[in-house]
Coordinates of C-alpha atoms in Angstrom, one line a residue:
Chain M
M287 CA 6.0 -32.5 -5.6
T288 CA 2.6 -30.6 -5.7
I289 CA 0.5 -29.7 -2.8
T290 CA -3.3 -29.2 -3.0
L291 CA -4.7 -26.3 -0.9
T292 CA -8.5 -26.0 -0.4
S293 CA -9.9 -22.5 0.3
L294 CA -12.9 -21.6 2.5
D295 CA -15.2 -21.7 -0.5
N296 CA -13.9 -25.2 -1.5
L297 CA -11.7 -24.2 -4.5
E298 CA -8.6 -26.3 -4.9
F299 CA -5.3 -24.8 -5.7
K300 CA -2.3 -26.9 -6.8
V301 CA 1.0 -25.4 -5.9
D302 CA 4.6 -26.7 -5.8
K303 CA 5.8 -27.8 -2.4
D304 CA 8.5 -25.2 -2.1
V305 CA 5.9 -22.5 -2.8
A306 CA 3.5 -23.8 -0.3
E307 CA 6.2 -24.0 2.3
R308 CA 6.7 -20.2 2.2
S309 CA 3.8 -20.5 4.7
V310 CA 5.2 -21.8 8.0
L311 CA 1.8 -23.1 8.9
I312 CA 1.5 -25.2 5.8
K313 CA 5.2 -26.3 6.1
N314 CA 4.4 -27.6 9.6
M315 CA 1.2 -29.3 8.5
I316 CA 3.1 -31.1 5.7
E317 CA 5.7 -32.3 8.2
D318 CA 3.1 -33.6 10.5
V319 CA 1.0 -35.3 7.9
G320 CA 4.0 -36.7 6.0
E321 CA 3.8 -38.0 2.4
S322 CA 0.2 -37.6 1.5
D323 CA -1.9 -36.5 -1.4
S324 CA -4.8 -35.3 0.5
P325 CA -5.5 -31.6 0.2
I326 CA -4.7 -29.2 3.0
P327 CA -7.8 -27.3 4.0
L328 CA -7.5 -23.6 4.8
P329 CA -10.9 -22.7 6.2
N330 CA -9.8 -19.2 7.1
V331 CA -8.9 -18.1 3.6
T332 CA -11.3 -17.4 0.7
S333 CA -10.1 -18.4 -2.8
A334 CA -9.7 -14.7 -3.9
V335 CA -7.3 -14.0 -1.1
L336 CA -5.6 -17.4 -1.4
K337 CA -4.9 -16.8 -5.1
K338 CA -3.1 -13.5 -4.2
V339 CA -1.2 -15.2 -1.5
I340 CA -0.1 -18.0 -3.9
E341 CA 0.9 -15.4 -6.4
Y342 CA 3.2 -13.7 -3.8
C343 CA 4.7 -17.0 -2.7
E344 CA 5.4 -18.0 -6.3
H345 CA 7.2 -14.8 -7.1
H346 CA 9.2 -15.0 -3.9
R347 CA 9.9 -18.8 -4.0
H348 CA 13.6 -18.3 -4.3
D349 CA 14.0 -15.7 -1.5
P350 CA 16.1 -16.8 1.5
V351 CA 13.9 -18.0 4.4
P352 CA 13.5 -15.2 6.8
V353 CA 15.5 -15.6 10.0
Q354 CA 13.7 -14.9 13.3
D355 CA 14.4 -11.2 14.0
E356 CA 15.3 -10.9 17.6
S357 CA 16.5 -7.3 17.4
D358 CA 15.4 -4.9 20.1
D359 CA 14.4 -2.1 17.8
P360 CA 10.6 -1.9 17.5
R361 CA 10.7 1.0 14.9
K362 CA 11.2 -0.6 11.5
R363 CA 11.4 1.0 8.0
S364 CA 8.5 1.1 5.7
N365 CA 10.1 2.8 2.7
D366 CA 12.0 -0.3 1.3
I367 CA 9.1 -2.2 -0.4
E368 CA 10.4 -3.5 -3.7
E369 CA 8.5 -2.5 -6.9
W370 CA 6.8 -5.9 -7.6
D371 CA 5.5 -6.0 -4.1
M372 CA 4.1 -2.5 -4.4
K373 CA 2.2 -3.2 -7.5
F374 CA 1.1 -6.5 -5.9
M375 CA -0.3 -4.5 -3.0
Q376 CA -2.3 -2.1 -5.1
V377 CA -5.6 -3.6 -4.2
D378 CA -8.7 -2.3 -2.5
Q379 CA -8.8 -1.8 1.3
E380 CA -10.7 -4.9 1.9
M381 CA -8.3 -7.2 0.1
L382 CA -5.3 -5.5 1.7
F383 CA -6.7 -6.3 5.1
E384 CA -7.7 -9.8 4.0
I385 CA -4.1 -10.4 2.8
I386 CA -2.7 -9.2 6.1
L387 CA -5.1 -11.5 8.0
A388 CA -4.2 -14.5 5.7
A389 CA -0.5 -13.8 6.0
N390 CA -0.8 -13.8 9.7
Y391 CA -2.9 -17.0 9.8
L392 CA -0.6 -18.8 7.3
D393 CA 2.5 -17.5 9.0
I394 CA 4.2 -15.9 6.0
K395 CA 6.2 -13.2 7.7
P396 CA 7.5 -11.3 4.6
L397 CA 4.0 -11.0 3.2
L398 CA 2.7 -9.8 6.6
D399 CA 5.4 -7.2 6.8
V400 CA 4.7 -5.9 3.2
G401 CA 1.1 -5.7 4.1
C402 CA 1.6 -3.9 7.3
K403 CA 4.2 -1.5 5.7
T404 CA 1.6 -0.7 3.0
V405 CA -1.0 0.2 5.6
A406 CA 1.6 2.2 7.6
N407 CA 2.4 4.2 4.5
I408 CA -1.2 4.9 3.9
I409 CA -1.5 6.2 7.5
K410 CA 1.6 8.4 7.4
G411 CA 1.1 12.0 6.8
K412 CA -2.7 11.9 7.3
T413 CA -4.9 13.4 10.0
P414 CA -7.0 11.1 12.2
E415 CA -10.1 12.1 10.2
E416 CA -8.5 11.3 6.8
I417 CA -7.4 7.9 8.2
R418 CA -10.9 7.2 9.4
K419 CA -12.2 8.0 6.0
V420 CA -9.8 5.7 4.2
F421 CA -10.5 2.8 6.5
N422 CA -14.2 3.4 7.2
I423 CA -13.5 3.7 11.0
V424 CA -16.1 5.4 13.1
N425 CA -14.7 7.8 15.7
D426 CA -15.7 6.5 19.1
F427 CA -14.0 9.2 21.1
T428 CA -16.1 11.9 22.7
P429 CA -14.7 15.4 21.9
E430 CA -13.6 15.7 25.5
E431 CA -11.7 12.3 25.4
E432 CA -10.1 13.3 22.1
A433 CA -9.0 16.6 23.4
Q434 CA -7.6 15.1 26.6
I435 CA -5.6 12.5 24.7
R436 CA -4.3 15.1 22.3
K437 CA -3.2 17.3 25.2
E438 CA -1.5 14.5 27.2
N439 CA 0.4 13.5 24.0
E440 CA 1.3 17.0 22.8
W441 CA 5.0 16.2 23.3
A442 CA 4.9 13.8 20.4
E443 CA 4.2 16.6 17.9
D444 CA 7.8 17.6 17.9
R445 CA 9.3 16.2 14.8
Chain C
M137 CA -17.2 16.7 33.5
S138 CA -16.4 13.5 35.2
P139 CA -12.8 12.5 35.1
L140 CA -11.9 10.0 32.4
T141 CA -10.8 6.6 33.6
T142 CA -8.7 4.1 31.9
T143 CA -11.6 1.8 31.7
S144 CA -13.7 4.2 29.7
I145 CA -10.9 4.3 27.1
L146 CA -10.4 0.6 27.1
S147 CA -13.9 -0.3 26.3
P148 CA -14.4 0.7 22.7
R149 CA -17.8 0.5 21.1
S150 CA -17.5 -1.6 18.0
L151 CA -19.1 0.6 15.4
R152 CA -17.0 -0.2 12.4
K153 CA -18.9 -0.8 9.2
R154 CA -19.0 -4.5 8.3
S155 CA -17.5 -4.0 4.9
L156 CA -14.0 -3.8 6.2
P157 CA -12.6 -6.8 8.1
T158 CA -11.5 -5.9 11.6
L159 CA -7.8 -6.4 12.4
P160 CA -7.0 -7.9 15.8
S161 CA -4.9 -5.8 18.2
E162 CA -1.7 -7.7 17.5
L163 CA -1.9 -6.9 13.9
I164 CA -2.7 -3.3 14.4
L165 CA 0.4 -3.2 16.7
H166 CA 2.5 -4.8 14.0
I167 CA 1.3 -2.0 11.6
F168 CA 2.2 0.7 14.2
K169 CA 5.7 -0.7 14.5
F170 CA 6.3 0.6 11.0
L171 CA 5.2 4.2 12.0
T172 CA 8.6 5.6 12.5
T173 CA 7.9 9.0 14.1
P174 CA 6.1 9.9 17.4
H175 CA 4.0 12.2 15.3
D176 CA 2.6 9.4 13.2
L177 CA 1.9 7.3 16.3
R178 CA 0.2 10.3 17.9
V179 CA -2.1 10.7 14.9
A180 CA -2.9 7.0 15.0
I181 CA -3.9 6.9 18.6
L182 CA -6.5 9.6 17.9
V183 CA -8.3 7.6 15.2
C184 CA -10.4 5.4 17.5
K185 CA -10.2 3.7 20.9
L186 CA -8.9 0.5 19.6
W187 CA -6.1 2.1 17.8
C188 CA -5.4 4.2 20.8
T189 CA -5.0 1.2 23.1
C190 CA -2.7 -0.5 20.6
G191 CA -0.5 2.5 20.0
M192 CA -0.1 3.9 23.5
D193 CA 2.5 1.5 24.8
L194 CA 4.6 1.9 21.6
L195 CA 4.4 5.7 21.9
W196 CA 5.4 5.9 25.6
S197 CA 7.8 3.0 26.0
R198 CA 10.7 4.9 24.6
P199 CA 9.5 8.6 24.2
A200 CA 11.9 10.5 22.0
L201 CA 13.3 13.3 24.2
L202 CA 14.3 15.5 21.3
S203 CA 14.3 18.9 23.0
S204 CA 13.8 20.6 26.4
S205 CA 10.2 21.6 25.4
V206 CA 9.4 18.0 24.6
V207 CA 10.8 17.0 28.1
E208 CA 8.6 19.8 29.6
Q209 CA 5.5 18.5 28.0
I210 CA 6.1 14.9 28.9
T211 CA 6.6 15.8 32.5
Q212 CA 3.4 17.8 32.5
T213 CA 1.5 14.7 31.5
L214 CA 3.4 12.5 33.9
S215 CA 2.6 14.9 36.8
L216 CA -1.1 14.5 36.3
E217 CA -2.9 12.8 39.2
P218 CA -3.6 9.1 38.3
S219 CA -7.3 9.8 38.4
E220 CA -7.0 12.5 35.8
M221 CA -4.9 10.6 33.4
T222 CA -6.5 8.8 30.5
F223 CA -3.8 6.2 30.5
P224 CA -1.3 5.0 33.1
Y225 CA 1.4 6.7 31.1
R226 CA 4.1 6.3 33.7
D227 CA 3.8 2.6 33.7
H228 CA 4.6 2.4 30.0
V229 CA 7.8 4.2 30.1
R230 CA 10.7 1.7 29.7
R231 CA 13.5 3.6 28.1
L232 CA 14.7 7.2 28.6
N233 CA 17.6 8.7 26.7
F234 CA 18.4 12.2 27.8
S235 CA 21.6 12.5 25.8
L236 CA 20.0 15.0 23.3
V237 CA 19.0 17.4 26.0
A238 CA 22.0 16.5 28.3
R239 CA 23.5 20.0 28.7
D240 CA 20.2 21.6 29.7
L241 CA 18.7 18.9 31.9
V242 CA 18.4 20.0 35.6
D243 CA 17.5 18.2 38.7
E244 CA 13.9 19.6 38.9
E245 CA 13.1 18.1 35.4
L246 CA 14.8 14.8 36.0
V247 CA 13.1 14.0 39.3
R248 CA 9.7 14.3 37.6
F249 CA 10.5 11.1 35.8
A250 CA 10.8 9.3 39.2
C251 CA 7.3 8.1 38.9
C252 CA 8.3 5.8 36.0
T253 CA 8.9 2.8 38.1
R254 CA 9.1 0.3 35.2
L255 CA 12.0 2.1 33.7
E256 CA 14.6 -0.4 32.3
R257 CA 17.1 1.7 30.5
L258 CA 18.3 5.2 31.5
I259 CA 20.8 7.2 29.6
L260 CA 22.1 10.3 31.3
Q261 CA 25.3 10.6 29.4
G262 CA 26.6 14.1 29.5
C263 CA 24.0 15.5 31.9
T264 CA 26.5 17.5 33.8
Q265 CA 24.0 19.7 35.7
I266 CA 22.6 16.7 37.5
T267 CA 23.4 16.3 41.1
P268 CA 23.6 13.1 43.2
D269 CA 20.4 14.2 45.1
A270 CA 18.3 14.0 41.9
L271 CA 20.0 10.8 41.0
L272 CA 19.0 9.3 44.3
R273 CA 15.4 10.1 43.6
I274 CA 15.5 8.3 40.2
L275 CA 17.5 5.4 41.6
M276 CA 15.0 4.8 44.4
A277 CA 12.3 4.2 41.8
G278 CA 14.7 2.1 39.6
Q279 CA 14.1 -1.4 40.8
A280 CA 13.6 -2.5 37.2
L281 CA 16.7 -0.8 35.8
V282 CA 18.9 -3.1 33.8
S283 CA 21.0 -0.6 32.0
L284 CA 22.3 2.8 33.3
D285 CA 24.6 5.4 31.7
L286 CA 26.0 8.0 33.9
S287 CA 29.0 8.8 31.7
E288 CA 30.5 12.3 32.1
I289 CA 28.5 13.2 35.1
T290 CA 31.6 14.1 37.2
T291 CA 29.6 14.6 40.4
V292 CA 29.0 10.9 40.5
G293 CA 31.1 9.3 43.1
D294 CA 31.0 6.3 45.4
S295 CA 27.8 7.4 47.2
V296 CA 25.9 7.3 44.0
I297 CA 27.3 3.9 43.0
E298 CA 26.4 2.6 46.5
Q299 CA 22.8 3.8 45.9
V300 CA 22.8 2.0 42.6
A301 CA 23.8 -1.1 44.4
T302 CA 21.1 -0.7 47.0
Y303 CA 18.1 0.0 44.7
C304 CA 19.0 -1.3 41.2
T305 CA 19.6 -5.0 41.9
K306 CA 18.6 -6.1 38.4
L307 CA 21.3 -4.0 36.8
H308 CA 23.5 -5.7 34.1
T309 CA 25.2 -2.7 32.4
L310 CA 26.5 0.4 34.0
Y311 CA 28.5 3.1 32.1
I312 CA 30.5 5.5 34.2
A313 CA 33.2 6.9 31.7
S314 CA 34.7 10.0 33.1
C315 CA 33.3 9.5 36.5
N316 CA 36.6 9.9 38.1
A317 CA 35.4 10.2 41.7
V318 CA 34.3 6.6 41.7
T319 CA 36.7 4.2 43.5
D320 CA 37.0 0.4 43.6
S321 CA 35.2 0.0 46.9
S322 CA 31.8 1.1 45.6
I323 CA 32.3 -1.0 42.5
S324 CA 32.9 -4.1 44.6
K325 CA 29.7 -3.4 46.6
L326 CA 27.9 -3.1 43.3
A327 CA 29.2 -6.4 42.2
Q328 CA 28.0 -8.0 45.4
S329 CA 24.4 -6.6 45.2
C330 CA 23.8 -7.0 41.5
P331 CA 24.1 -10.6 40.5
S332 CA 23.2 -9.9 36.8
L333 CA 26.0 -7.3 36.4
K334 CA 27.9 -8.1 33.1
R335 CA 29.6 -4.8 32.2
V336 CA 30.9 -1.8 34.0

């Protein structure tokens, strides 16, 4: 069975049901609506991003469905991204963030994790100023505020 | 210079250029969960105020007590007057594991953590220099403690267990391996005061 997805800019994408259902949001919508041919609107996702998301879901369509991870450990690994995913994530900053936002909205946890791991890997090893440059972030700390936070968190320097 | 308040840090000015979409806090937090070292988190919190607010809890909820100098630096921050502190750091601390600095930890250092009233898990395994007096100070602040490890602290006896019973009523796990001075009478008092107790 094919599902039709409509992006923000009104482009239609036909995908197989099992691919579309990698998104828990879409899966639930299909369950609610039942057997229906009407397209599912995704007003929060542009066609460029949706295309990438569908590409990811198609590649991973046979992956086991992720189980709810209730483990206590908040610190997860980021060095286990598979090669296809790494290539998939070689996009510009804006697309990277858009993919993360879309994965969050569509509730596709593996894609969200890959996106966030990718950003985490970009952050690692850089100074705050380097991170700001990469992500176009303006430093809104005063020098005094920055110095104080640095001092109060000096302990975290120990590796 | 006027003292920095928590509110000045928590009201970031949104000056980001429009070309890059802004991630909401919960997604910034999700990214930070993949930053595996305290060092990386510390860098992240210095990027801008939004990142700072997102990363602060993660950094302080279970600070890695890797060495005595780390402990010293943390206690310096915790000992600041609340009005001088940029963040209410003491309220974020939920898990403390002293086992890596166990042999060197002394009472004066331990009691400086007594301000962390939201502490949920405390591991003092092997901290043989700690005396019941210091333990009492920590336990008095331990109303949120659910898990406590006092293994190998041989000075722990019935009086300490009774204090645990008095102050830590939410406790569900207690480790007292090698605490040979503890007798059944204090354990039964503990069982009576701590309804969630699952394991001793």
